[in-house]
Amino acid sequence: MFFERPDAGETAVLVHVDFQDEQEREDAGEFLELVRSAGAEPATLLTGSRNRPDPRSFIGSGKVEELREALDAHKAELVIFNHALSPSQERNLEQSLKCRVLDRTGLILDIFAQRARTHEGKLQVELAQLEYMSTRLVRGWTHLERQKGGIGLRGPGETQLETDRRLLRARIKAIHKRLDKVRSQRSQNRRARSRAEIPSVSLVGYTNAGKSTLFNALTASRVYAADQLFATLDPTLRRLEVEDVGPVVLADTVGFIRHLPHKLVEAFQATLQEAAEASLLVHVIDAADPDRELNVSQVEDVLDEIGALEVPTLKVMNKIDLFDSAPRIERDGEGRPEVVWLSARDGKGLELFEQALSECLADDIIDFELTLEPQQGRLRAGLHELGAVRDERFDEQGRTLLEVRLPRRDFLQLMARLGERADDYLPETLQDRPLWEQ
């Protein structure tokens, strides 16, 4: 945008370094998937190991020479690092190699830029790109320290670098204002759903875990789903009917990844807020991934960063079609669903997931028998109107014997409307439940 670089090519030499610190390590396999998702053609993967990054070139002078030879051998014009580089390291490498150098953050931003479809998504990606770019302007202006002098060309004494930084700041400020409007609109929509007492469920998980495939299977939607990283960027909302609960808003959200750049989390705050304010999170996990425990940990780190770690969560172990496992529900000590094993692609276990979803959202469902006198017709009509009557009989005295099942909140509201005491109808076992005290 603002700086001059060698033209970027599609053939890339990849660089992956193993560090002793587990927290600094990246996954080489995931790196290859990221590169392919960006549309680049990996020529070769240059690997190495270090105790700590070289402050000047990240990989050291010996590896830089090896990298130069690999570029010549494969006629590549792009180097991609599986690590975050400092602006000075990136600049030094570009000067030494005479080609474009991209780090992990820049690679992820490029994928995001390709996948964003909605106006909001494009704004969020542009914001993250500009904030990333603002720290790297210096490398683009090493050839031009000040604006040209001479008659008619004298400027206000401002360097070109300062001019570009000012333009970037202005654009970043404008995007923040527009995203604030988006956040406000989303917040209004969430408040409207809350007033209508419609629960919201957000699908979260590591990228390529199968969230969009599950979303499509549940809602019969055509959300883009592919075996690639970051197939979904823009949140998609659909209405879903859940037994014993009624209408539910289901949201498909952007996937997370190891060491997700902080600027991206900030930029996608408006989107991720759907997860933070959901009634229930469905954490979709690729059960066939050998690194699934590490991926779960990374997702929980991001959820913690956006304030969503305390939201009730149902885990879904997806892709059981890739190994020999049967669909099932795992429950906690109190019998509540904790984990559902299924295959979203084949549809195996979807009915179990819907059952678990119903149990999680309809945690306060009451199921009891009720005997009504003939003069209590208004209560009988109200229960029928709510669709709560499962069976109805009449005894010899003309009384109505009802089997009812409905959310406790609906029953309490009906009782209040009729001016009745709910305690007079509920069995003692239901009155003693902790939720009743609330």
Coordinates of C-alpha atoms in Angstrom, one line a residue:
M1 CA 0.0 0.0 0.0
F2 CA 2.5 2.6 1.2
F3 CA 5.9 1.0 0.6
E4 CA 7.9 -0.3 -2.3
R5 CA 8.9 -4.0 -2.2
P6 CA 10.0 -6.6 -4.7
D7 CA 7.0 -8.2 -6.4
A8 CA 5.7 -11.2 -4.4
G9 CA 5.7 -14.5 -6.1
E10 CA 3.5 -17.6 -5.4
T11 CA 6.4 -20.1 -5.0
A12 CA 7.7 -19.8 -1.4
V13 CA 10.5 -21.2 0.6
L14 CA 9.3 -21.9 4.2
V15 CA 11.3 -21.5 7.4
H16 CA 10.5 -23.4 10.6
V17 CA 12.6 -23.2 13.7
D18 CA 12.3 -25.5 16.8
F19 CA 12.9 -23.7 20.1
Q20 CA 13.6 -25.4 23.4
D21 CA 10.7 -23.4 25.1
E22 CA 7.5 -25.3 24.4
Q23 CA 5.5 -22.0 24.5
E24 CA 7.5 -20.7 21.5
R25 CA 7.1 -23.8 19.4
E26 CA 4.9 -23.8 16.3
D27 CA 3.4 -26.7 14.4
A28 CA 5.2 -27.4 11.0
G29 CA 2.2 -29.3 9.7
E30 CA -0.2 -26.5 10.5
F31 CA 2.2 -24.1 8.9
L32 CA 2.0 -26.0 5.6
E33 CA -1.8 -25.8 5.8
L34 CA -1.7 -22.1 6.4
V35 CA 0.6 -21.6 3.4
R36 CA -1.6 -23.7 1.1
S37 CA -4.7 -21.8 2.4
A38 CA -3.1 -18.6 1.4
G39 CA -2.6 -19.9 -2.1
A40 CA 1.2 -20.1 -2.1
E41 CA 3.1 -23.1 -3.5
P42 CA 5.6 -24.5 -0.9
A43 CA 8.9 -25.2 -2.7
T44 CA 10.9 -26.5 0.3
L45 CA 10.8 -26.3 4.1
L46 CA 14.0 -25.1 5.8
T47 CA 14.2 -26.3 9.4
G48 CA 16.6 -25.6 12.2
S49 CA 16.8 -25.4 16.0
R50 CA 17.9 -22.6 18.3
N51 CA 17.9 -21.7 21.9
R52 CA 16.6 -18.2 21.1
P53 CA 16.0 -16.1 18.0
D54 CA 19.0 -14.2 16.5
P55 CA 18.2 -10.5 17.2
R56 CA 19.3 -9.5 13.7
S57 CA 18.0 -12.1 11.3
F58 CA 16.0 -14.5 13.6
I59 CA 17.8 -17.6 12.1
G60 CA 21.5 -16.6 12.1
S61 CA 23.9 -15.8 9.3
G62 CA 24.5 -19.4 8.4
K63 CA 20.8 -20.2 7.9
V64 CA 20.4 -16.9 5.9
E65 CA 23.0 -18.2 3.4
E66 CA 21.3 -21.6 3.2
L67 CA 18.0 -19.7 2.6
R68 CA 19.6 -17.7 -0.2
E69 CA 20.7 -20.9 -1.9
A70 CA 17.3 -22.5 -1.5
L71 CA 15.7 -19.4 -3.2
D72 CA 18.1 -19.6 -6.1
A73 CA 17.6 -23.4 -6.5
H74 CA 13.8 -23.2 -6.6
K75 CA 13.6 -19.8 -8.3
A76 CA 11.3 -18.6 -5.4
E77 CA 10.5 -15.0 -4.8
L78 CA 8.9 -15.3 -1.4
V79 CA 10.1 -16.5 2.1
I80 CA 7.5 -17.3 4.8
F81 CA 8.5 -17.8 8.4
N82 CA 6.4 -19.9 10.8
H83 CA 7.2 -17.3 13.5
A84 CA 6.5 -13.7 14.4
L85 CA 9.4 -11.5 13.2
S86 CA 10.2 -8.0 14.5
P87 CA 10.1 -5.2 11.9
S88 CA 13.9 -4.9 12.0
Q89 CA 14.4 -8.7 11.5
E90 CA 12.0 -8.6 8.5
R91 CA 13.8 -5.6 7.0
N92 CA 17.3 -7.1 7.5
L93 CA 16.2 -10.4 5.8
E94 CA 14.6 -8.6 2.9
Q95 CA 17.8 -6.6 2.3
S96 CA 20.0 -9.8 2.5
L97 CA 17.7 -12.0 0.4
K98 CA 16.5 -9.4 -2.1
C99 CA 12.9 -10.8 -1.9
R100 CA 9.7 -10.5 0.0
V101 CA 9.7 -11.9 3.5
L102 CA 6.5 -12.7 5.4
D103 CA 6.1 -13.8 9.0
R104 CA 3.3 -15.9 10.5
T105 CA 1.2 -12.9 11.5
G106 CA 1.4 -11.5 7.9
L107 CA 0.5 -14.9 6.5
I108 CA -2.6 -15.2 8.7
L109 CA -3.6 -11.6 7.8
D110 CA -3.3 -12.4 4.1
I111 CA -5.6 -15.4 4.5
F112 CA -8.1 -13.3 6.4
A113 CA -8.0 -10.7 3.7
Q114 CA -8.9 -13.3 1.1
R115 CA -11.7 -14.9 3.1
A116 CA -13.6 -11.8 4.4
R117 CA -16.9 -11.4 2.6
T118 CA -19.1 -9.0 4.6
H119 CA -18.5 -5.3 5.0
E120 CA -17.8 -5.8 8.7
G121 CA -15.3 -8.6 8.0
K122 CA -13.4 -6.6 5.5
L123 CA -13.2 -3.6 7.9
Q124 CA -11.9 -5.9 10.7
V125 CA -9.2 -7.4 8.5
E126 CA -8.2 -4.0 7.2
L127 CA -7.9 -2.7 10.7
A128 CA -5.6 -5.6 11.7
Q129 CA -3.5 -5.1 8.5
L130 CA -3.0 -1.4 9.0
E131 CA -2.0 -1.8 12.7
Y132 CA 0.4 -4.5 11.7
M133 CA 1.7 -2.4 8.8
S134 CA 2.2 0.7 10.9
T135 CA 5.2 -0.9 12.7
R136 CA 6.8 -1.9 9.4
L137 CA 6.8 1.3 7.5
V138 CA 10.4 2.0 8.0
R139 CA 11.6 -0.8 5.8
G140 CA 9.7 0.6 2.9
W141 CA 11.4 4.1 3.1
T142 CA 15.1 3.4 3.5
H143 CA 15.6 4.9 0.1
L144 CA 13.8 8.2 0.9
E145 CA 14.7 10.1 4.1
R146 CA 12.9 13.3 3.3
Q147 CA 10.6 14.8 0.8
K148 CA 12.3 16.4 -2.2
G149 CA 13.5 19.9 -1.9
G150 CA 13.8 22.6 -4.6
I151 CA 11.6 25.3 -6.0
G152 CA 8.0 24.4 -5.8
L153 CA 8.8 21.1 -4.0
R154 CA 9.5 22.3 -0.5
G155 CA 7.1 20.7 2.0
P156 CA 6.4 21.4 5.6
G157 CA 9.6 19.6 6.7
E158 CA 7.7 16.4 7.3
T159 CA 9.4 13.2 6.3
Q160 CA 7.5 10.8 3.9
L161 CA 7.5 8.3 6.8
E162 CA 5.8 10.7 9.1
T163 CA 3.2 11.5 6.4
D164 CA 2.4 7.8 5.9
R165 CA 2.1 7.2 9.6
R166 CA -0.3 10.1 9.9
L167 CA -2.4 8.7 7.0
L168 CA -2.4 5.3 8.6
R169 CA -3.5 6.8 12.0
A170 CA -6.4 8.6 10.3
R171 CA -7.6 5.5 8.5
I172 CA -7.3 3.4 11.7
K173 CA -9.3 6.0 13.6
A174 CA -12.0 6.0 10.9
I175 CA -12.3 2.2 10.9
H176 CA -12.6 2.1 14.7
K177 CA -15.5 4.5 14.4
R178 CA -17.3 2.3 11.9
L179 CA -16.6 -0.8 13.9
D180 CA -18.0 0.9 17.0
K181 CA -21.3 1.3 15.0
V182 CA -21.2 -2.4 14.1
R183 CA -20.7 -3.3 17.8
S184 CA -23.6 -1.1 18.8
Q185 CA -25.9 -2.7 16.2
R186 CA -24.9 -6.2 17.3
S187 CA -25.4 -5.3 20.9
Q188 CA -28.9 -4.0 20.1
N189 CA -29.7 -7.3 18.3
R190 CA -28.5 -9.3 21.3
R191 CA -30.6 -7.2 23.7
A192 CA -33.6 -7.7 21.5
R193 CA -33.1 -11.5 21.6
S194 CA -32.6 -11.4 25.3
R195 CA -35.8 -9.5 25.8
A196 CA -37.6 -12.1 23.6
E197 CA -35.9 -14.7 25.8
I198 CA -34.4 -16.5 22.8
P199 CA -31.2 -18.4 23.9
S200 CA -28.1 -18.0 21.7
V201 CA -25.6 -20.7 21.0
S202 CA -22.1 -20.0 19.5
L203 CA -20.0 -22.6 17.8
V204 CA -16.3 -22.0 18.8
G205 CA -13.2 -24.1 18.2
Y206 CA -9.8 -24.4 16.6
T207 CA -9.8 -23.6 12.9
N208 CA -10.8 -26.5 10.6
A209 CA -12.4 -28.4 13.5
G210 CA -15.7 -28.7 11.5
K211 CA -17.8 -25.9 13.0
S212 CA -19.3 -24.8 9.6
T213 CA -20.0 -28.4 8.6
L214 CA -21.9 -28.9 11.9
F215 CA -23.7 -25.6 11.4
N216 CA -24.8 -26.6 8.0
A217 CA -26.0 -30.0 9.1
L218 CA -28.1 -28.5 11.9
T219 CA -29.6 -25.6 10.0
A220 CA -29.7 -26.9 6.4
S221 CA -27.6 -23.8 5.5
R222 CA -25.0 -23.4 2.8
V223 CA -22.3 -21.7 4.8
Y224 CA -18.9 -22.2 3.1
A225 CA -17.2 -25.2 4.6
A226 CA -13.9 -26.6 3.4
D227 CA -11.0 -28.6 4.6
Q228 CA -8.8 -25.5 5.0
L229 CA -7.8 -23.1 7.7
F230 CA -10.0 -20.1 8.3
A231 CA -12.8 -21.1 5.9
T232 CA -15.2 -19.0 8.0
L233 CA -14.4 -15.4 9.0
D234 CA -17.8 -13.7 9.1
P235 CA -20.3 -14.8 11.7
T236 CA -23.4 -16.4 10.4
L237 CA -26.6 -16.5 12.5
R238 CA -29.5 -19.0 11.9
R239 CA -32.7 -19.8 13.8
L240 CA -32.8 -23.4 15.1
E241 CA -35.8 -25.1 16.7
V242 CA -34.8 -27.2 19.8
E243 CA -37.1 -29.6 21.6
D244 CA -38.3 -28.3 25.0
V245 CA -36.7 -25.0 24.3
G246 CA -38.2 -23.6 21.2
P247 CA -36.3 -21.1 18.9
V248 CA -32.6 -20.7 19.4
V249 CA -30.1 -18.5 17.6
L250 CA -27.1 -20.5 16.4
A251 CA -23.9 -18.6 15.5
D252 CA -21.0 -19.9 13.5
T253 CA -17.8 -17.9 14.4
V254 CA -14.2 -17.5 13.2
G255 CA -11.9 -20.4 14.1
F256 CA -9.0 -19.9 16.5
I257 CA -5.4 -20.9 16.0
R258 CA -2.2 -21.3 18.0
H259 CA -0.6 -17.9 18.9
L260 CA -3.5 -16.0 17.2
P261 CA -2.1 -12.5 16.8
H262 CA -3.4 -10.2 19.5
K263 CA -4.3 -7.5 17.0
L264 CA -6.6 -10.0 15.2
V265 CA -8.4 -10.8 18.5
E266 CA -8.8 -7.0 19.0
A267 CA -10.0 -6.4 15.4
F268 CA -12.5 -9.3 15.6
Q269 CA -13.9 -8.2 19.0
A270 CA -17.3 -7.3 17.4
T271 CA -17.5 -10.8 15.9
L272 CA -16.2 -12.7 19.0
Q273 CA -18.6 -10.8 21.2
E274 CA -21.3 -13.2 19.9
A275 CA -19.4 -15.9 21.8
A276 CA -18.8 -13.8 25.0
E277 CA -22.5 -13.1 25.4
A278 CA -23.9 -16.5 24.3
S279 CA -26.2 -18.6 26.5
L280 CA -24.1 -21.7 25.6
L281 CA -20.8 -22.3 23.8
V282 CA -20.5 -25.4 21.7
H283 CA -16.7 -26.1 21.6
V284 CA -16.2 -28.2 18.4
I285 CA -13.0 -30.3 18.6
D286 CA -11.3 -32.3 15.9
A287 CA -11.2 -35.7 17.7
A288 CA -8.8 -37.1 15.1
D289 CA -6.2 -34.4 15.6
P290 CA -3.2 -35.8 17.6
D291 CA -2.7 -32.2 19.0
R292 CA -6.3 -31.8 20.1
E293 CA -5.5 -31.2 23.7
L294 CA -3.1 -28.4 22.8
N295 CA -5.7 -27.0 20.4
V296 CA -8.4 -27.0 23.2
S297 CA -5.9 -25.1 25.4
Q298 CA -5.4 -22.5 22.7
V299 CA -9.1 -22.0 22.2
E300 CA -9.6 -21.6 25.9
D301 CA -6.8 -19.0 26.0
V302 CA -8.7 -16.9 23.4
L303 CA -12.0 -17.4 25.2
D304 CA -10.4 -16.1 28.4
E305 CA -9.0 -13.1 26.5
I306 CA -12.5 -12.1 25.3
G307 CA -14.2 -12.8 28.6
A308 CA -16.1 -15.9 27.5
L309 CA -14.4 -18.6 29.6
E310 CA -17.2 -18.6 32.2
V311 CA -20.0 -19.2 29.6
P312 CA -21.5 -22.7 30.0
T313 CA -19.9 -25.0 27.4
L314 CA -20.8 -28.3 25.7
K315 CA -17.9 -30.0 24.0
V316 CA -18.3 -31.8 20.6
M317 CA -15.8 -34.4 19.6
N318 CA -16.2 -34.2 15.8
K319 CA -14.8 -36.3 12.9
I320 CA -15.3 -39.7 14.5
D321 CA -15.8 -41.0 10.9
L322 CA -12.0 -40.8 10.6
F323 CA -11.4 -43.5 13.3
D324 CA -13.4 -46.3 14.9
S325 CA -15.7 -44.6 17.5
A326 CA -19.4 -44.7 18.1
P327 CA -21.6 -41.6 18.6
R328 CA -22.3 -41.1 22.3
I329 CA -22.9 -38.6 25.1
E330 CA -20.5 -38.3 28.1
R331 CA -22.1 -36.9 31.3
D332 CA -20.9 -35.4 34.5
G333 CA -21.6 -36.7 38.0
E334 CA -25.0 -35.0 38.0
G335 CA -26.0 -36.5 34.7
R336 CA -25.6 -33.4 32.6
P337 CA -24.2 -33.6 29.1
E338 CA -20.5 -32.7 28.9
V339 CA -19.2 -34.2 25.6
V340 CA -20.9 -35.4 22.5
W341 CA -19.0 -37.6 20.0
L342 CA -20.3 -37.3 16.5
S343 CA -19.5 -36.9 12.8
A344 CA -20.9 -33.7 11.3
R345 CA -20.0 -34.7 7.8
D346 CA -21.8 -38.1 7.9
G347 CA -24.6 -37.0 10.3
K348 CA -23.8 -39.7 12.8
G349 CA -24.7 -38.6 16.3
L350 CA -26.5 -35.4 15.3
E351 CA -29.7 -36.6 17.1
L352 CA -27.6 -37.1 20.3
F353 CA -26.2 -33.6 19.9
E354 CA -29.7 -32.1 19.6
Q355 CA -30.7 -34.1 22.7
A356 CA -27.7 -32.7 24.6
L357 CA -28.4 -29.2 23.4
S358 CA -32.0 -29.4 24.6
E359 CA -30.8 -30.7 28.0
C360 CA -28.2 -27.9 28.4
L361 CA -30.6 -25.1 27.4
A362 CA -33.7 -26.5 29.0
D363 CA -32.0 -27.1 32.3
D364 CA -35.1 -25.8 34.2
I365 CA -37.7 -27.9 32.5
I366 CA -40.4 -29.1 34.9
D367 CA -42.3 -32.3 34.3
F368 CA -45.2 -33.2 36.6
E369 CA -48.9 -34.3 36.9
L370 CA -51.7 -31.8 37.6
T371 CA -55.3 -32.2 38.8
L372 CA -57.7 -29.4 37.9
E373 CA -61.2 -28.7 39.0
P374 CA -63.8 -27.9 36.3
Q375 CA -63.7 -24.2 37.3
Q376 CA -60.0 -24.0 36.6
G377 CA -60.5 -23.9 32.8
R378 CA -58.4 -20.8 32.3
L379 CA -55.3 -22.6 33.7
R380 CA -56.0 -25.7 31.5
A381 CA -56.4 -23.4 28.4
G382 CA -53.2 -21.6 29.3
L383 CA -51.2 -24.8 29.5
H384 CA -52.6 -26.0 26.2
E385 CA -51.7 -22.6 24.6
L386 CA -48.1 -23.1 25.8
G387 CA -48.0 -26.6 24.2
A388 CA -47.2 -28.0 27.6
V389 CA -49.9 -30.7 27.9
R390 CA -48.4 -34.2 27.1
D391 CA -51.5 -36.2 28.2
E392 CA -55.0 -35.4 29.3
R393 CA -57.6 -37.6 31.1
F394 CA -60.8 -37.0 33.1
D395 CA -61.9 -38.8 36.3
E396 CA -65.3 -39.7 37.5
Q397 CA -65.7 -36.4 39.4
G398 CA -65.2 -34.4 36.2
R399 CA -61.7 -33.3 37.1
T400 CA -59.0 -32.9 34.5
L401 CA -55.8 -35.0 35.0
L402 CA -52.9 -33.4 33.1
E403 CA -49.3 -34.5 32.4
V404 CA -47.4 -31.3 31.7
R405 CA -43.8 -30.5 30.7
L406 CA -42.6 -26.9 30.1
P407 CA -39.9 -24.4 31.2
R408 CA -40.2 -23.3 34.8
R409 CA -40.1 -19.7 33.7
D410 CA -43.2 -20.2 31.4
F411 CA -45.1 -21.8 34.2
L412 CA -44.3 -19.0 36.7
Q413 CA -45.3 -16.4 34.1
L414 CA -48.7 -18.2 33.5
M415 CA -49.3 -18.4 37.3
A416 CA -48.6 -14.7 37.7
R417 CA -50.9 -13.8 34.8
L418 CA -53.7 -15.9 36.4
G419 CA -53.1 -14.6 39.9
E420 CA -52.3 -18.1 41.2
R421 CA -49.5 -19.4 43.5
A422 CA -47.2 -21.7 41.7
D423 CA -46.4 -23.5 45.0
D424 CA -50.0 -24.7 45.1
Y425 CA -49.5 -26.8 42.0
L426 CA -45.9 -27.9 42.0
P427 CA -44.8 -31.1 43.7
E428 CA -42.6 -30.6 46.7
T429 CA -39.6 -32.2 44.9
L430 CA -39.7 -29.4 42.3
Q431 CA -40.2 -26.7 44.8
D432 CA -37.0 -27.7 46.6
R433 CA -34.8 -27.4 43.6
P434 CA -32.1 -24.7 43.8
L435 CA -33.3 -23.0 40.6
W436 CA -36.7 -22.5 42.2
E437 CA -35.1 -20.4 44.9
Q438 CA -33.8 -18.1 42.2

